[in-house]
Coordinates of C-alpha atoms and ligand atoms in Angstrom, one line a residue:
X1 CA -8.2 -24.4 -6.2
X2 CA -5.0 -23.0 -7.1
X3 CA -2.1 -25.1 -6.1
X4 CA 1.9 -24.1 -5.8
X5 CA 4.8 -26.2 -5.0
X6 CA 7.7 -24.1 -5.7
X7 CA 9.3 -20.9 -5.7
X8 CA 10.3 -18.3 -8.6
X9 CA 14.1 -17.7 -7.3
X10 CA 16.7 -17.5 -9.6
X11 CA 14.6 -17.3 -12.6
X12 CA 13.9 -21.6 -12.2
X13 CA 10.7 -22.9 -10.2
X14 CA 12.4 -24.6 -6.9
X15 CA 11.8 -26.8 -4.4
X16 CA 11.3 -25.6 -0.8
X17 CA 13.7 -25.8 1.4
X18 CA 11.0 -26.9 4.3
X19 CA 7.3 -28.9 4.4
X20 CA 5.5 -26.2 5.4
X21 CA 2.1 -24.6 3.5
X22 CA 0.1 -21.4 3.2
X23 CA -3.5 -22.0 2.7
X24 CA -5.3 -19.1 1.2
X25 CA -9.0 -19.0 2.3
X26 CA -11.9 -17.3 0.1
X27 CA -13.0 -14.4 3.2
X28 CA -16.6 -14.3 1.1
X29 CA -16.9 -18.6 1.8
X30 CA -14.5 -19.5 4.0
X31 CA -12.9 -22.2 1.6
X32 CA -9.2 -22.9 0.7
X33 CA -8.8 -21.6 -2.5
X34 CA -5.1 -22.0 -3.1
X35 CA -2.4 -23.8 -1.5
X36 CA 1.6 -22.5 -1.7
X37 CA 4.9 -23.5 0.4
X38 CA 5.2 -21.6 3.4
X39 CA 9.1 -19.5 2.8
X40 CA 11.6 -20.2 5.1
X41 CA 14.8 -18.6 6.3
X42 CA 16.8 -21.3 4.3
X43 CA 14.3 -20.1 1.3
X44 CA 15.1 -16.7 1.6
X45 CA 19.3 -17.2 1.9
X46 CA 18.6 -18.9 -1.3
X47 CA 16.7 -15.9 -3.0
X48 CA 19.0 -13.5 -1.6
X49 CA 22.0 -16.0 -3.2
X50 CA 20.0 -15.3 -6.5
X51 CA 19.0 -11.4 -6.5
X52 CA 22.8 -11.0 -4.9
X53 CA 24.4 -13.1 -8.1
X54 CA 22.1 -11.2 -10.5
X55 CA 23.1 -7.9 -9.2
X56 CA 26.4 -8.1 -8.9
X57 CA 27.5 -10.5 -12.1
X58 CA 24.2 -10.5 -13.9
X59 CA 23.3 -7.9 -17.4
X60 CA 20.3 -5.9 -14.8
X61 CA 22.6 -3.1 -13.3
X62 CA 24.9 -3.1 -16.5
X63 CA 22.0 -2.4 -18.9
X64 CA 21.3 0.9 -19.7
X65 CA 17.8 2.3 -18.2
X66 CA 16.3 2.7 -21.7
X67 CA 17.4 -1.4 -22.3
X68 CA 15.4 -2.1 -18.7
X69 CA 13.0 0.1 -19.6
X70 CA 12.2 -1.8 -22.8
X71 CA 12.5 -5.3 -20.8
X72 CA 9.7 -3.7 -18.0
X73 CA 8.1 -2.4 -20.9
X74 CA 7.9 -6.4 -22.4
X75 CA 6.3 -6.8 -18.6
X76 CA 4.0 -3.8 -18.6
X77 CA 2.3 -5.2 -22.1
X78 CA 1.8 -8.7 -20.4
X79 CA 0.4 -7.5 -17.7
X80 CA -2.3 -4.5 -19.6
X81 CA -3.6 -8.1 -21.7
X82 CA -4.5 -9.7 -18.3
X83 CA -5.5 -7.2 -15.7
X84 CA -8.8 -8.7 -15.6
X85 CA -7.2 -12.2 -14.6
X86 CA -5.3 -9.7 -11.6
X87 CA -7.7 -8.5 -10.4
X88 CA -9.8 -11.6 -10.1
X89 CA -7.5 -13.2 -8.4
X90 CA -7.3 -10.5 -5.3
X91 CA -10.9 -10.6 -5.0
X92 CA -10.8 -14.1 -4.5
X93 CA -7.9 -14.0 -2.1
X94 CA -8.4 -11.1 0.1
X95 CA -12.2 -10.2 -0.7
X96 CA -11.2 -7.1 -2.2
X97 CA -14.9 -5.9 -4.8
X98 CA -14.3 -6.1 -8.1
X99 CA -15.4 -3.0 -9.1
X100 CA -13.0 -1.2 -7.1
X101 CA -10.1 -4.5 -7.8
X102 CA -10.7 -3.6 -11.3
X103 CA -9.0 -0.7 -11.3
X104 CA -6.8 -0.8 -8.1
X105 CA -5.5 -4.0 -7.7
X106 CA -4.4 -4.3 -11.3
X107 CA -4.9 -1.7 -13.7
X108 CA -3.4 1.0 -11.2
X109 CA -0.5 -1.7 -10.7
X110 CA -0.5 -1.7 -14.3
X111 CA -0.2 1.7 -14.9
X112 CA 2.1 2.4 -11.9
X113 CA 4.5 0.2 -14.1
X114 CA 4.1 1.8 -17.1
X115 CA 4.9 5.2 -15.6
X116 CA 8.2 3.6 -14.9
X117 CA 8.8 2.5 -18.2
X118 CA 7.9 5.8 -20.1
X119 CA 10.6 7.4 -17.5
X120 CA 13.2 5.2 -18.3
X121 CA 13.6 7.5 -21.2
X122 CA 12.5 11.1 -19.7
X123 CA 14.4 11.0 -16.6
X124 CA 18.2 12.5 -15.4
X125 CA 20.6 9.8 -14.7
X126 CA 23.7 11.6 -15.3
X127 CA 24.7 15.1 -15.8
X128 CA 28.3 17.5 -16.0
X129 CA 29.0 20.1 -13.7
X130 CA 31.5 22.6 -13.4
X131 CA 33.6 21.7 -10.3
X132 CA 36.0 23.7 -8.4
X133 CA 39.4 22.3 -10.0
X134 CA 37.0 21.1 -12.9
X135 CA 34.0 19.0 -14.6
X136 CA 32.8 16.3 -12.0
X137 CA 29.8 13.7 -13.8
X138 CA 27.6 13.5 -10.9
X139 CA 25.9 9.9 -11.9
X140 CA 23.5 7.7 -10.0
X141 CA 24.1 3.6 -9.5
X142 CA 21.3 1.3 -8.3
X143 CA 20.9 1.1 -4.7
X144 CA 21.6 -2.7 -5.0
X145 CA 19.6 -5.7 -3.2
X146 CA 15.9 -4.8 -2.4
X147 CA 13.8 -6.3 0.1
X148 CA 10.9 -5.6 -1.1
X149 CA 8.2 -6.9 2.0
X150 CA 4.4 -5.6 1.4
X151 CA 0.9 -6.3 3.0
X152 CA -2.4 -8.3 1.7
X153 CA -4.9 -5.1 1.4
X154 CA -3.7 -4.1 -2.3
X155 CA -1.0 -6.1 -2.9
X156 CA -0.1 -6.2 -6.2
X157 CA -0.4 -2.4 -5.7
X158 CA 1.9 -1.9 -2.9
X159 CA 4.2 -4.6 -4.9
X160 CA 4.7 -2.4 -8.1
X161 CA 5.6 0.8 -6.0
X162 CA 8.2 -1.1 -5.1
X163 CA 9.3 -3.3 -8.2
X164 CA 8.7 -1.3 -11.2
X165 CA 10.9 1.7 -9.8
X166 CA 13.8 -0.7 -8.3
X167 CA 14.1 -2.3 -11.2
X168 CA 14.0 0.3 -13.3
X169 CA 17.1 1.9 -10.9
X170 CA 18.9 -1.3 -12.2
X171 CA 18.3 -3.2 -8.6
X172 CA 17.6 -6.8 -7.8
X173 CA 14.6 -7.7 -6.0
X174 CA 13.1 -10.2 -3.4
X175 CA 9.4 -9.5 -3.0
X176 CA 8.0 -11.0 0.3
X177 CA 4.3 -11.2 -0.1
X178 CA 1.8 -11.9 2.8
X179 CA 0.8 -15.0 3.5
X180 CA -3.0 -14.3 2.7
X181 CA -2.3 -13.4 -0.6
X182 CA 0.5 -14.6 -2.2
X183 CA -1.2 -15.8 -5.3
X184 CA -1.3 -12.8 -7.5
X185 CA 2.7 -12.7 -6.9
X186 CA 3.1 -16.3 -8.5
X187 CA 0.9 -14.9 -11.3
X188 CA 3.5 -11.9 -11.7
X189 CA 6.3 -14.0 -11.6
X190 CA 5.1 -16.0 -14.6
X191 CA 4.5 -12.7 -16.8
X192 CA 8.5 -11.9 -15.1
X193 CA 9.2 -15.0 -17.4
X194 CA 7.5 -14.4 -19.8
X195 CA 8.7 -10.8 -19.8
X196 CA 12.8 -12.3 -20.5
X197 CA 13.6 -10.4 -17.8
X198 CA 16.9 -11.8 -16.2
X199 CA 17.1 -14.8 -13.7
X200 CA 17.3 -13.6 -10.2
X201 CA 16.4 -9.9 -10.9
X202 CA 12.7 -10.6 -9.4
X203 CA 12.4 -13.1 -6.4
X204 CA 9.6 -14.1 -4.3
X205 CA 9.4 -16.0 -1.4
X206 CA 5.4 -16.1 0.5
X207 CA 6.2 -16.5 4.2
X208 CA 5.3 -14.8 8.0
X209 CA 6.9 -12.2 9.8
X210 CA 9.5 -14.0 11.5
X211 CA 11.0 -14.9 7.7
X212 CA 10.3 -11.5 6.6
X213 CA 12.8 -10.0 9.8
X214 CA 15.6 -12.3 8.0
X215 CA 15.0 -11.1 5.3
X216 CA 15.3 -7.4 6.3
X217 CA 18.5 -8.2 8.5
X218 CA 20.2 -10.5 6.3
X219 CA 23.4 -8.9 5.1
X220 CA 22.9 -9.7 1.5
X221 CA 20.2 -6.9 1.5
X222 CA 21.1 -3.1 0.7
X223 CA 17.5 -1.7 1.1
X224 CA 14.5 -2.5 2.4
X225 CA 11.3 -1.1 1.2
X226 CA 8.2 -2.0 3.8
X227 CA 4.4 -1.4 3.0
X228 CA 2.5 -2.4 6.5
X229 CA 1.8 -1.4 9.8
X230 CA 3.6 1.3 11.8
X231 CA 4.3 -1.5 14.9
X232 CA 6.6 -3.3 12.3
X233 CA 7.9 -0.5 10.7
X234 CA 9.2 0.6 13.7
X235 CA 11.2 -3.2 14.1
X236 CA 12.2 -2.8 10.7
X237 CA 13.6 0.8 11.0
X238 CA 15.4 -0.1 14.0
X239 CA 17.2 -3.2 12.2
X240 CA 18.0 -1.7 8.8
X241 CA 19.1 1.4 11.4
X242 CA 22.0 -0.4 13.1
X243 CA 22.9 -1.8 9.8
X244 CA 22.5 1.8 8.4
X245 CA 20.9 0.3 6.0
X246 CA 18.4 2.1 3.2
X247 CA 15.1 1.7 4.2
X248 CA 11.6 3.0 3.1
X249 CA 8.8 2.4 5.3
X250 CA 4.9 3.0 4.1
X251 CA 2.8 2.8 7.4
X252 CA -0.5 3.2 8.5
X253 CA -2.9 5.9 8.8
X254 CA -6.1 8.2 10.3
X255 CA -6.7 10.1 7.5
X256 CA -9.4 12.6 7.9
X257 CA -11.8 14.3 6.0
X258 CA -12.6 18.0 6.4
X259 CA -16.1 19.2 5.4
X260 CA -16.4 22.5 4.7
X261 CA -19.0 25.1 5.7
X262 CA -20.0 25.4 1.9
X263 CA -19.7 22.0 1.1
X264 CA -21.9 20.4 -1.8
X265 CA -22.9 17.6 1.2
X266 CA -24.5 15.4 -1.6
X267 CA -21.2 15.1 -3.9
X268 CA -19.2 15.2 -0.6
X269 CA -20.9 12.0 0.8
X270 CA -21.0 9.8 -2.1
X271 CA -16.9 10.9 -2.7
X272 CA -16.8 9.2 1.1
X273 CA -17.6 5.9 -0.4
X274 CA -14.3 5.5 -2.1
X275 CA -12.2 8.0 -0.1
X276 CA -13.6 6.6 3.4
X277 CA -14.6 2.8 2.3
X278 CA -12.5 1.5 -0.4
X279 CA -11.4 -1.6 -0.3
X280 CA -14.0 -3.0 2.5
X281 CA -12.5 0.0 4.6
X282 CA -9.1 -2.0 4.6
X283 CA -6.8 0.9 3.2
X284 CA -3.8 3.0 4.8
X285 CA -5.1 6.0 3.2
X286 CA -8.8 6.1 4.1
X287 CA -10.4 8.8 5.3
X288 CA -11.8 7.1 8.7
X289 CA -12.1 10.7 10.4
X290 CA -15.0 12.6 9.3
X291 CA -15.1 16.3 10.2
X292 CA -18.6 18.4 10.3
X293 CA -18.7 21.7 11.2
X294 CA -20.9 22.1 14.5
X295 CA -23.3 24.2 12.2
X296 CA -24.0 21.1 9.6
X297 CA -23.5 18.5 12.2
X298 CA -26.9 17.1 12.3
X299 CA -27.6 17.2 8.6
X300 CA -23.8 15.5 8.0
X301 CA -24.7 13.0 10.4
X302 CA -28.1 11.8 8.8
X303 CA -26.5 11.8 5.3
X304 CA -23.7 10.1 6.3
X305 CA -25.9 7.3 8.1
X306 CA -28.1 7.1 5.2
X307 CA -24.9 6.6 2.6
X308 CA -23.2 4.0 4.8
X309 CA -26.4 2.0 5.9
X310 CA -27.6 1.7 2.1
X311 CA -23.8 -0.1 1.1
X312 CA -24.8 -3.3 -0.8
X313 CA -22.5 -5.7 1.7
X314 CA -21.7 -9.1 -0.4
X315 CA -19.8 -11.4 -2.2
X316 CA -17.1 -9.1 -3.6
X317 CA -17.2 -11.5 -7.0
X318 CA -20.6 -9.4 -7.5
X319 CA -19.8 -6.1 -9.6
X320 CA -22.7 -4.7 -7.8
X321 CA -21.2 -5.0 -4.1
X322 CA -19.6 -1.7 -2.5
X323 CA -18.4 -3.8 0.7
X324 CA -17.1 -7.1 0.9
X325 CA -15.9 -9.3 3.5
X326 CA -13.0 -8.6 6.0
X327 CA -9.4 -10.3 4.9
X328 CA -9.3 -12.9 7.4
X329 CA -11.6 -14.0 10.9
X330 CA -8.9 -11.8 12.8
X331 CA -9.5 -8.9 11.3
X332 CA -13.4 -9.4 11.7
X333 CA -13.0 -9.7 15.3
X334 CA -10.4 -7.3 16.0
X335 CA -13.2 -4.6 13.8
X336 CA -15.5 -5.6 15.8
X337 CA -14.0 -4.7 18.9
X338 CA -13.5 -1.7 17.9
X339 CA -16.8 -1.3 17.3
X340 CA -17.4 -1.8 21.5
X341 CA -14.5 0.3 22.1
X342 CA -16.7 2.9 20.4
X343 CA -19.9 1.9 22.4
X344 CA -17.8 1.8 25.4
X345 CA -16.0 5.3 25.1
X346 CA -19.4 7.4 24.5
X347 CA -19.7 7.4 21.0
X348 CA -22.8 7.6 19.7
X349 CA -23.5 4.6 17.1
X350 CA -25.2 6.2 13.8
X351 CA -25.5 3.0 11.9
X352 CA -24.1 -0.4 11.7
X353 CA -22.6 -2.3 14.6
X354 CA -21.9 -5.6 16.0
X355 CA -25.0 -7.4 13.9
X356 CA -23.1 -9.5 11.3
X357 CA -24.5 -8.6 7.8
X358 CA -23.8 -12.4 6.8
X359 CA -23.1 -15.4 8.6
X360 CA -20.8 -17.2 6.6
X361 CA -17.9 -14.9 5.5
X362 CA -15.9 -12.4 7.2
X363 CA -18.3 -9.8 7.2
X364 CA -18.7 -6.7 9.7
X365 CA -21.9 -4.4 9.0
X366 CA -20.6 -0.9 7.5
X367 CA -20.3 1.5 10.6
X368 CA -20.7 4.8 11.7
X369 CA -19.9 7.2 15.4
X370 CA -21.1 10.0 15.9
X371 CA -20.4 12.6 18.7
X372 CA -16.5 10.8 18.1
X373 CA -13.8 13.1 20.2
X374 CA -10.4 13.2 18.8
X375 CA -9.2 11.4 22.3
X376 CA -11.2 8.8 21.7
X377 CA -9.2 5.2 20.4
X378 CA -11.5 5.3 17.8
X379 CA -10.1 8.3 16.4
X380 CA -6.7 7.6 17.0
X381 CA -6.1 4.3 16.4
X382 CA -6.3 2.8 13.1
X383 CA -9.0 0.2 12.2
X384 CA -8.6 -1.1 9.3
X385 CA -12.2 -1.8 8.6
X386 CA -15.0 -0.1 7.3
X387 CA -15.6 1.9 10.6
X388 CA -16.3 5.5 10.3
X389 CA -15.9 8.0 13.1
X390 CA -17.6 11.8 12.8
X391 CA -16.6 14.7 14.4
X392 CA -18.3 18.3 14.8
X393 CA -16.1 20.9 14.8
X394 CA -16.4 24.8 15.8
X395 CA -14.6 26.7 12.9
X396 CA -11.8 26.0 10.3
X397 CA -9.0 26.3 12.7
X398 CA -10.4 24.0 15.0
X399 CA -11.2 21.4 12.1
X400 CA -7.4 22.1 10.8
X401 CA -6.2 21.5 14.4
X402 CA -8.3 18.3 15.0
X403 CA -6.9 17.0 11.9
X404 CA -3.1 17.4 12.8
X405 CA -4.1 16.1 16.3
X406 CA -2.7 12.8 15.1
X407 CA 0.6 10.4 15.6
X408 CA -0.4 9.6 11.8
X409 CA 0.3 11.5 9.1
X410 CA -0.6 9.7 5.1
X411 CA -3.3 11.5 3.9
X412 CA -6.6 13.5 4.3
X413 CA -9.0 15.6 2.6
X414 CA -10.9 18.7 2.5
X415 CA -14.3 19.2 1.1
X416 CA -15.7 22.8 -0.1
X417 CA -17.4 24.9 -3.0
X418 CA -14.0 26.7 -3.3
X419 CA -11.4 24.7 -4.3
X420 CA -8.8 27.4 -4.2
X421 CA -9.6 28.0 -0.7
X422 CA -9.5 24.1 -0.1
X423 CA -6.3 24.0 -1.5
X424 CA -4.8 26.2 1.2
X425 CA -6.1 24.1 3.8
X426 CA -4.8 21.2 2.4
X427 CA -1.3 22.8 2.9
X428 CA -1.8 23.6 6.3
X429 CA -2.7 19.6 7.4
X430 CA 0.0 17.8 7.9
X431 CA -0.2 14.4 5.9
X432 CA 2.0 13.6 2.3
X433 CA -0.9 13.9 0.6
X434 CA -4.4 15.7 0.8
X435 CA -7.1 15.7 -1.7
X436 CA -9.5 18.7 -2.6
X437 CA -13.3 17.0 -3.4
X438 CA -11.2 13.9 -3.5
X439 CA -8.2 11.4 -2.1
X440 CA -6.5 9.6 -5.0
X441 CA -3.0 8.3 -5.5
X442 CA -1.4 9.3 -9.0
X443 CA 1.5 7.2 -10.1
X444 CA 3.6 10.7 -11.4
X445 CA 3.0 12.0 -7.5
X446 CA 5.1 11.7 -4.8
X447 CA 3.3 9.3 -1.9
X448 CA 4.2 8.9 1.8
X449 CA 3.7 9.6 5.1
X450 CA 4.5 12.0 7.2
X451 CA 4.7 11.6 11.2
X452 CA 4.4 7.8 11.9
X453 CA 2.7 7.1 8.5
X454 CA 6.4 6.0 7.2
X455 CA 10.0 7.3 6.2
X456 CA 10.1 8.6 2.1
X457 CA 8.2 8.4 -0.8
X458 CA 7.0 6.0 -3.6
X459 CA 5.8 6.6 -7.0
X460 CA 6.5 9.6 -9.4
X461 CA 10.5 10.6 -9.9
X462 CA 11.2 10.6 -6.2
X463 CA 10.0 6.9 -5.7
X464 CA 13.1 6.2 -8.6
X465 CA 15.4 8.0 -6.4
X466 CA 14.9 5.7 -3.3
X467 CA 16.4 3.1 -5.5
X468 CA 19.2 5.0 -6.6
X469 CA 22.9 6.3 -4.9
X470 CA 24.5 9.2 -6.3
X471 CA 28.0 9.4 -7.3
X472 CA 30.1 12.0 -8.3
X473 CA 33.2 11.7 -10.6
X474 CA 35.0 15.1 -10.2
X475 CA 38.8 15.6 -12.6
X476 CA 41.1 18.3 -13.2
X477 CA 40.1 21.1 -15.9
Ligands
NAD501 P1 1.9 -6.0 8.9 O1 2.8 -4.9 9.3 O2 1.4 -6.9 9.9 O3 2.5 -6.9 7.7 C1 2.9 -6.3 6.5 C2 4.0 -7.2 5.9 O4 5.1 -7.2 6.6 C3 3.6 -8.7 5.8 O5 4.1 -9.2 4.6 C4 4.2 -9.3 7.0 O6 4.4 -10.7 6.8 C5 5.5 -8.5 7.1 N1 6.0 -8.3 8.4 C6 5.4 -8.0 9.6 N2 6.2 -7.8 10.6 C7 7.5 -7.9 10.0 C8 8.8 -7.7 10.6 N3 9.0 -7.4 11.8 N4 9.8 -7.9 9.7 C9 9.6 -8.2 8.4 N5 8.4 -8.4 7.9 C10 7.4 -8.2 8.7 O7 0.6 -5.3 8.2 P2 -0.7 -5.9 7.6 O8 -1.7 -6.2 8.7 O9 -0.3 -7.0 6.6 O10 -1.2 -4.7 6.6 C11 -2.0 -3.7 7.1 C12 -1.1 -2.5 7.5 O11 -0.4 -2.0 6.3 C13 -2.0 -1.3 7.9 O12 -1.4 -0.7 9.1 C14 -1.9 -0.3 6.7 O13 -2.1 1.0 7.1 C15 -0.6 -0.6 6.2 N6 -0.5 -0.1 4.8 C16 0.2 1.0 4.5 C17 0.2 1.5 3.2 C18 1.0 2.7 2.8 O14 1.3 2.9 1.7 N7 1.3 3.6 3.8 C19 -0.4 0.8 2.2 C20 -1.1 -0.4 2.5 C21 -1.2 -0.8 3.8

């Protein structure tokens, strides 16, 4: 039982401002693991107070990016020595395997940081050019105050996107984690410590939505950057809207996967089970829409059964489990009903179903559809949960249109013998990213959505720039 009784604002533990808690309960047993104060609004005016004092008085924004780089870099090191302790702590929270939490809910973190750092040194902050009455420094200044609000699936992940660019633009942060996992950000605040860097650069205050809207409308925020679902996005981009405020917004997804006439189906299904079920299914990115072509329908569908029902479905402590347990009883239920949304609409169950693989836990049996048309909710909507839904299609056009037959737009993947050919149907879907015999995130590449996915990018040189304003400085010759 990990317990918490303050909050890391201002570079000080502090009381809470109310009596509320946040219990954190183990989704493999059910059991409160960890215990921290429940944020309030009073909380947050008071991490605001901080981040707001630290950008506007404090050394962060004044430093020069190679002086943050080296204090992120102090970080970076802290965190590469304890990934292990990271990741362990997310599969205990959110039920997350630790094979896959191994890598993507602390070494990837990791690394996404470390990207930062080695920037700090290679990227453009300022350069001369000739002006019309004469040289004009065209410069860039940190965007200021971040509101940094992210979601429980991969948390420290979606928290680094966020942190280790801002701060390297020379911003102040308050990080908002949800309230199922809000552990691993105590942990991080310890290595920020640790790390020296300054008092009230990095904030965080664990609370709900209703203290997360505060946050995004309070008026000591310049930016907010949001990693969640598209129905909050859409509040958030309507607040930060009227407040013309900056705002970058990570949304959901219906990713889908395009299989190829001359796919290698063998190589294609096992990529499926991380591009399609990483993370117990509980990813933005996932590839949840499988697409056969008519003529390899049958022999797709029977591989695809075969891969999903032989999953070993456990306790996601066990390095050996591929599927875990759901984040939460909610999120069982509401998978589960999508499940008879799927029965209901005409789809024809493959595998899985409503048949809990374990009692106790938040487990839901690893699914497949078949005969799934794109107008179905199943198709459409996103689940969250390891829920597959497979498609036939007639011929590449129709599998490209299918595809792009979506309000979302994050990422997707095509699967072939040709990779130059599948590269040139990855341009014609339209998502921010799409893999060839892959999906994968690199921290050097831009990510985002396109469509309802989000507003932006994170990661590689353009996640920097969401951080930064640009001035120019023009003078006479
Ligand atoms: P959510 O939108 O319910 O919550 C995300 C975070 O925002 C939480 O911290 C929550 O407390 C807070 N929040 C919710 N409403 C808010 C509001 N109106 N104002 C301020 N804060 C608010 O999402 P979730 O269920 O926690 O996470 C799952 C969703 O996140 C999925 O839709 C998934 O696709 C998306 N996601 C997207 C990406 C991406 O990079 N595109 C990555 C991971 C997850």
């Amino acid at each position: 039982m990990q317990e918490y009784s303050r909050f890391f604002i201002g570079g000080e533990w502090v009381e809470p401002a109310g009596t509320g808690t946040i219990d954190v309960v183990s989704p493999h047993t059910e059991e409160v693991i960890g215990r921290v104060p429940e944020g309030t609004n009073a909380d947050i005016d008071r991490a605001v107070a901080a981040a707001r004092q630290a950008f506007d008085h404090g050394p962060w924004p004044r430093m020069t990016p190679a002086e943050r780089g080296e204090a992120l870099g102090r970080l970076s090191a802290i965190y590469a020595a304890n990934t292990q302790q990271m990741a362990d702590l997310v599969v205990a929270e959110m039920g997350s395997p630790a094979l896959f939490a191994a890598f993507a809910q602390s070494a990837i973190p990791q690394m996404v940081l470390q990207y930062y750092v080695d920037l700090a040194s290679s990227y453009t902050w300022e350069e001369e050019r000739q002006g019309m009455q004469g040289p004009v420094t065209v410069t860039k200044e940190p965007v200021g105050v971040v509101a940094a609000i992210y979601p429980w699936n991969v948390p420290q992940f979606t928290l680094l996107l966020k942190l280790a660019p801002a701060l390297l633009a020379g911003c102040t942060v308050v990080a908002k984690p949800s309230p199922e996992t809000p552990l691993d950000a105590y942990l991080l605040a310890e290595w920020v410590k640790e790390a020296g860097i300054p008092d009230g650069v990095v904030n965080f205050v664990p609370a709900g939505r209703e203290v997360g809207a505060h946050l995004v409308a309070h008026p000591g925020v310049d930016k907010v950057s949001f990693t969640g679902s598209t129905l909050a996005g859409r509040q958030i981009g309507e607040v930060c809207g009227r407040q013309l405020k900056r705002c970058t917004l990570e949304l959901g997804g219906k990713s889908a996967a395009i299989i190829l006439e001359d796919a290698d189906l063998a190589t294609t299904i096992e990529g499926f089970k991380l591009a399609s079920l990483m993370n117990n299914g509980q990813a933005c990115a996932a590839q949840t829409r499988i697409l056969a072509p008519r003529s390899r329908y049958d022999e797709v569908a029977d591989a695809l059964a075969a891969m999903v029902g032989g999953l070993a479905v456990g306790d996601p402590a066990d390095f050996a489990t591929e599927v875990g347990p759901l984040v939460a009883r909610r999120q069982q239920e509401r998978v589960e009903d999508y499940i008879r949304i799927g029965q209901d609409e005409g789809a024809k169950l493959l595998v899985g179903g409503l048949d809990r693989p374990h009692d106790r836990g938040w487990y839901v049996a690893p699914t497949v559809f078949g005969n799934v048309t794109n107008d179905m909710r199943i198709a459409r909507e996103e689940i969250f949960g390891p829920v597959l839904a497979l498609l036939p299609y007639e011929d590449e056009e129709d599998a490209i249109r299918i595809a792009n037959d979506s309000d979302y737009g994050l990422g997707g993947s095509v699967w072939t013998a040709d990779v130059e050919h599948g590269i040139e149907v990855a341009r014609r879907v339209r998502t921010g990213s799409c893999g060839v015999n892959l999906y994968s995130i690199d921290p050097n590449t831009p990510f985002g959505g396109f469509k309802n996915s989000g507003l932006g990018r994170e990661l590689g040189p353009e996640g920097l720039e969401a951080y930064l304003e640009y001035k120019s400085i023009p003078r006479p010759a």
